[in-house]
DNA sequence: CGGTATCCACCTAGATACTG
DNA sequence: CAGTATCTAGGTGGATACCG
């Protein structure tokens, strides 16, 4: 009820802070990669296989961005063939709870939202 | 700690459910509009004035999508000049707490993330 | 006042081919 | 194995002009 006083956090500086984060979190693959890495440290190929539909290019690009933001660590071993492992940093792990909160909301409301969309779309056009 | 068992919610069906929602939540203006409407019901022009940088087109488009998803209600009064008011529905209000959780995370980590980016970007290139 | 319609620049992400 | 390079289609959002 009294949450309104806190939504200024979202509107804050015209929304720049929150949007800067959302831009990272909400692209097509970030959430999926973070959630997958929550399972533990993992090689490139393993990630590639466990995230259906992602291309090599997008996996690389998204991992680079996550690394840049300090959410994921990258460890390359000097072997042949090469081995590279990715893992969530503490900062990356700290993203999981709020992400879960959003996921929970999404799951809980997805049926209702879909129903609303269907209704809206079939109104006489 | 034991959150891993729950991240399957995010990965779920290959991420389709959560991404369908994220696509709505995470576009350029949705969060800002929802946060602004948390203040109370509001006219089109008032929204336009209180969300810096948004165009009429994007305000209309985003409001239509929110209405379609049942997160915002639209009430048009048969007057001249026309008056249209927007308000969060109960479903729309229910989005605020998880959105705040994410905003909180964003604010708390934005300095560290920016620092990581700076470091990453200045590494010999 | 509260929109639509139109045009356009940019960016994202997919497909494909190639490499240390 | 773990990438990089290149090309391109499609979508998002801004600018501008007009309308009931």
mmCIF file with all atom_site columns, N, CA, C and O in Angstrom, chain A residues 23-40:
data_model
loop_
_atom_site.group_PDB
_atom_site.id
_atom_site.type_symbol
_atom_site.label_atom_id
_atom_site.label_alt_id
_atom_site.label_comp_id
_atom_site.label_asym_id
_atom_site.label_entity_id
_atom_site.label_seq_id
_atom_site.pdbx_PDB_ins_code
_atom_site.Cartn_x
_atom_site.Cartn_y
_atom_site.Cartn_z
_atom_site.occupancy
_atom_site.B_iso_or_equiv
_atom_site.pdbx_formal_charge
_atom_site.auth_seq_id
_atom_site.auth_comp_id
_atom_site.auth_asym_id
_atom_site.auth_atom_id
_atom_site.pdbx_PDB_model_num
ATOM 1  N N  . UNK A 1 23 ? 18.470 -2.751  -19.299 1.00 0.00 ? 23 UNK A N  1
ATOM 2  C CA . UNK A 1 23 ? 19.037 -3.007  -20.618 1.00 0.00 ? 23 UNK A CA 1
ATOM 3  C C  . UNK A 1 23 ? 19.973 -4.206  -20.589 1.00 0.00 ? 23 UNK A C  1
ATOM 4  O O  . UNK A 1 23 ? 20.060 -4.960  -21.557 1.00 0.00 ? 23 UNK A O  1
ATOM 5  N N  . UNK A 1 24 ? 20.670 -4.374  -19.481 1.00 0.00 ? 24 UNK A N  1
ATOM 6  C CA . UNK A 1 24 ? 21.547 -5.537  -19.369 1.00 0.00 ? 24 UNK A CA 1
ATOM 7  C C  . UNK A 1 24 ? 20.758 -6.800  -19.078 1.00 0.00 ? 24 UNK A C  1
ATOM 8  O O  . UNK A 1 24 ? 20.953 -7.820  -19.726 1.00 0.00 ? 24 UNK A O  1
ATOM 9  N N  . UNK A 1 25 ? 19.870 -6.727  -18.079 1.00 0.00 ? 25 UNK A N  1
ATOM 10 C CA . UNK A 1 25 ? 19.128 -7.889  -17.615 1.00 0.00 ? 25 UNK A CA 1
ATOM 11 C C  . UNK A 1 25 ? 18.164 -8.430  -18.662 1.00 0.00 ? 25 UNK A C  1
ATOM 12 O O  . UNK A 1 25 ? 17.940 -9.620  -18.766 1.00 0.00 ? 25 UNK A O  1
ATOM 13 N N  . UNK A 1 26 ? 17.563 -7.513  -19.392 1.00 0.00 ? 26 UNK A N  1
ATOM 14 C CA . UNK A 1 26 ? 16.373 -7.886  -20.147 1.00 0.00 ? 26 UNK A CA 1
ATOM 15 C C  . UNK A 1 26 ? 16.621 -8.167  -21.609 1.00 0.00 ? 26 UNK A C  1
ATOM 16 O O  . UNK A 1 26 ? 15.671 -8.263  -22.372 1.00 0.00 ? 26 UNK A O  1
ATOM 17 N N  . UNK A 1 27 ? 17.866 -8.277  -22.016 1.00 0.00 ? 27 UNK A N  1
ATOM 18 C CA . UNK A 1 27 ? 18.016 -8.632  -23.411 1.00 0.00 ? 27 UNK A CA 1
ATOM 19 C C  . UNK A 1 27 ? 17.623 -10.094 -23.590 1.00 0.00 ? 27 UNK A C  1
ATOM 20 O O  . UNK A 1 27 ? 17.211 -10.771 -22.648 1.00 0.00 ? 27 UNK A O  1
ATOM 21 N N  . UNK A 1 28 ? 17.750 -10.573 -24.771 1.00 0.00 ? 28 UNK A N  1
ATOM 22 C CA . UNK A 1 28 ? 17.126 -11.853 -25.093 1.00 0.00 ? 28 UNK A CA 1
ATOM 23 C C  . UNK A 1 28 ? 17.703 -13.054 -24.324 1.00 0.00 ? 28 UNK A C  1
ATOM 24 O O  . UNK A 1 28 ? 17.020 -14.042 -24.112 1.00 0.00 ? 28 UNK A O  1
ATOM 25 N N  . UNK A 1 29 ? 18.960 -12.984 -23.904 1.00 0.00 ? 29 UNK A N  1
ATOM 26 C CA . UNK A 1 29 ? 19.607 -14.187 -23.382 1.00 0.00 ? 29 UNK A CA 1
ATOM 27 C C  . UNK A 1 29 ? 20.163 -14.090 -21.966 1.00 0.00 ? 29 UNK A C  1
ATOM 28 O O  . UNK A 1 29 ? 20.419 -15.121 -21.330 1.00 0.00 ? 29 UNK A O  1
ATOM 29 N N  . UNK A 1 30 ? 20.376 -12.885 -21.453 1.00 0.00 ? 30 UNK A N  1
ATOM 30 C CA . UNK A 1 30 ? 21.064 -12.720 -20.177 1.00 0.00 ? 30 UNK A CA 1
ATOM 31 C C  . UNK A 1 30 ? 20.457 -13.547 -19.045 1.00 0.00 ? 30 UNK A C  1
ATOM 32 O O  . UNK A 1 30 ? 21.157 -14.314 -18.374 1.00 0.00 ? 30 UNK A O  1
ATOM 33 N N  . UNK A 1 31 ? 19.152 -13.387 -18.833 1.00 0.00 ? 31 UNK A N  1
ATOM 34 C CA . UNK A 1 31 ? 18.484 -14.089 -17.744 1.00 0.00 ? 31 UNK A CA 1
ATOM 35 C C  . UNK A 1 31 ? 18.699 -15.595 -17.834 1.00 0.00 ? 31 UNK A C  1
ATOM 36 O O  . UNK A 1 31 ? 18.942 -16.261 -16.830 1.00 0.00 ? 31 UNK A O  1
ATOM 37 N N  . UNK A 1 32 ? 18.580 -16.113 -19.041 1.00 0.00 ? 32 UNK A N  1
ATOM 38 C CA . UNK A 1 32 ? 18.708 -17.541 -19.262 1.00 0.00 ? 32 UNK A CA 1
ATOM 39 C C  . UNK A 1 32 ? 20.116 -18.021 -18.937 1.00 0.00 ? 32 UNK A C  1
ATOM 40 O O  . UNK A 1 32 ? 20.303 -19.077 -18.324 1.00 0.00 ? 32 UNK A O  1
ATOM 41 N N  . UNK A 1 33 ? 21.103 -17.241 -19.334 1.00 0.00 ? 33 UNK A N  1
ATOM 42 C CA . UNK A 1 33 ? 22.490 -17.604 -19.058 1.00 0.00 ? 33 UNK A CA 1
ATOM 43 C C  . UNK A 1 33 ? 22.767 -17.553 -17.564 1.00 0.00 ? 33 UNK A C  1
ATOM 44 O O  . UNK A 1 33 ? 23.350 -18.476 -16.989 1.00 0.00 ? 33 UNK A O  1
ATOM 45 N N  . UNK A 1 34 ? 22.321 -16.481 -16.911 1.00 0.00 ? 34 UNK A N  1
ATOM 46 C CA . UNK A 1 34 ? 22.531 -16.351 -15.469 1.00 0.00 ? 34 UNK A CA 1
ATOM 47 C C  . UNK A 1 34 ? 21.858 -17.502 -14.730 1.00 0.00 ? 34 UNK A C  1
ATOM 48 O O  . UNK A 1 34 ? 22.454 -18.125 -13.843 1.00 0.00 ? 34 UNK A O  1
ATOM 49 N N  . UNK A 1 35 ? 20.617 -17.807 -15.115 1.00 0.00 ? 35 UNK A N  1
ATOM 50 C CA . UNK A 1 35 ? 19.889 -18.892 -14.448 1.00 0.00 ? 35 UNK A CA 1
ATOM 51 C C  . UNK A 1 35 ? 20.578 -20.232 -14.670 1.00 0.00 ? 35 UNK A C  1
ATOM 52 O O  . UNK A 1 35 ? 20.622 -21.078 -13.774 1.00 0.00 ? 35 UNK A O  1
ATOM 53 N N  . UNK A 1 36 ? 21.131 -20.414 -15.862 1.00 0.00 ? 36 UNK A N  1
ATOM 54 C CA . UNK A 1 36 ? 21.819 -21.668 -16.154 1.00 0.00 ? 36 UNK A CA 1
ATOM 55 C C  . UNK A 1 36 ? 23.118 -21.778 -15.357 1.00 0.00 ? 36 UNK A C  1
ATOM 56 O O  . UNK A 1 36 ? 23.443 -22.827 -14.814 1.00 0.00 ? 36 UNK A O  1
ATOM 57 N N  . UNK A 1 37 ? 23.833 -20.669 -15.267 1.00 0.00 ? 37 UNK A N  1
ATOM 58 C CA . UNK A 1 37 ? 25.095 -20.669 -14.523 1.00 0.00 ? 37 UNK A CA 1
ATOM 59 C C  . UNK A 1 37 ? 24.877 -20.792 -13.014 1.00 0.00 ? 37 UNK A C  1
ATOM 60 O O  . UNK A 1 37 ? 25.804 -21.106 -12.275 1.00 0.00 ? 37 UNK A O  1
ATOM 61 N N  . UNK A 1 38 ? 23.656 -20.546 -12.566 1.00 0.00 ? 38 UNK A N  1
ATOM 62 C CA . UNK A 1 38 ? 23.352 -20.707 -11.147 1.00 0.00 ? 38 UNK A CA 1
ATOM 63 C C  . UNK A 1 38 ? 23.548 -22.163 -10.732 1.00 0.00 ? 38 UNK A C  1
ATOM 64 O O  . UNK A 1 38 ? 23.740 -22.487 -9.569  1.00 0.00 ? 38 UNK A O  1
ATOM 65 N N  . UNK A 1 39 ? 23.525 -23.052 -11.726 1.00 0.00 ? 39 UNK A N  1
ATOM 66 C CA . UNK A 1 39 ? 23.740 -24.473 -11.508 1.00 0.00 ? 39 UNK A CA 1
ATOM 67 C C  . UNK A 1 39 ? 25.188 -24.774 -11.139 1.00 0.00 ? 39 UNK A C  1
ATOM 68 O O  . UNK A 1 39 ? 25.486 -25.825 -10.563 1.00 0.00 ? 39 UNK A O  1
ATOM 69 N N  . UNK A 1 40 ? 26.076 -23.858 -11.485 1.00 0.00 ? 40 UNK A N  1
ATOM 70 C CA . UNK A 1 40 ? 27.492 -24.058 -11.173 1.00 0.00 ? 40 UNK A CA 1
ATOM 71 C C  . UNK A 1 40 ? 28.375 -23.634 -12.339 1.00 0.00 ? 40 UNK A C  1
ATOM 72 O O  . UNK A 1 40 ? 27.881 -23.288 -13.411 1.00 0.00 ? 40 UNK A O  1
#
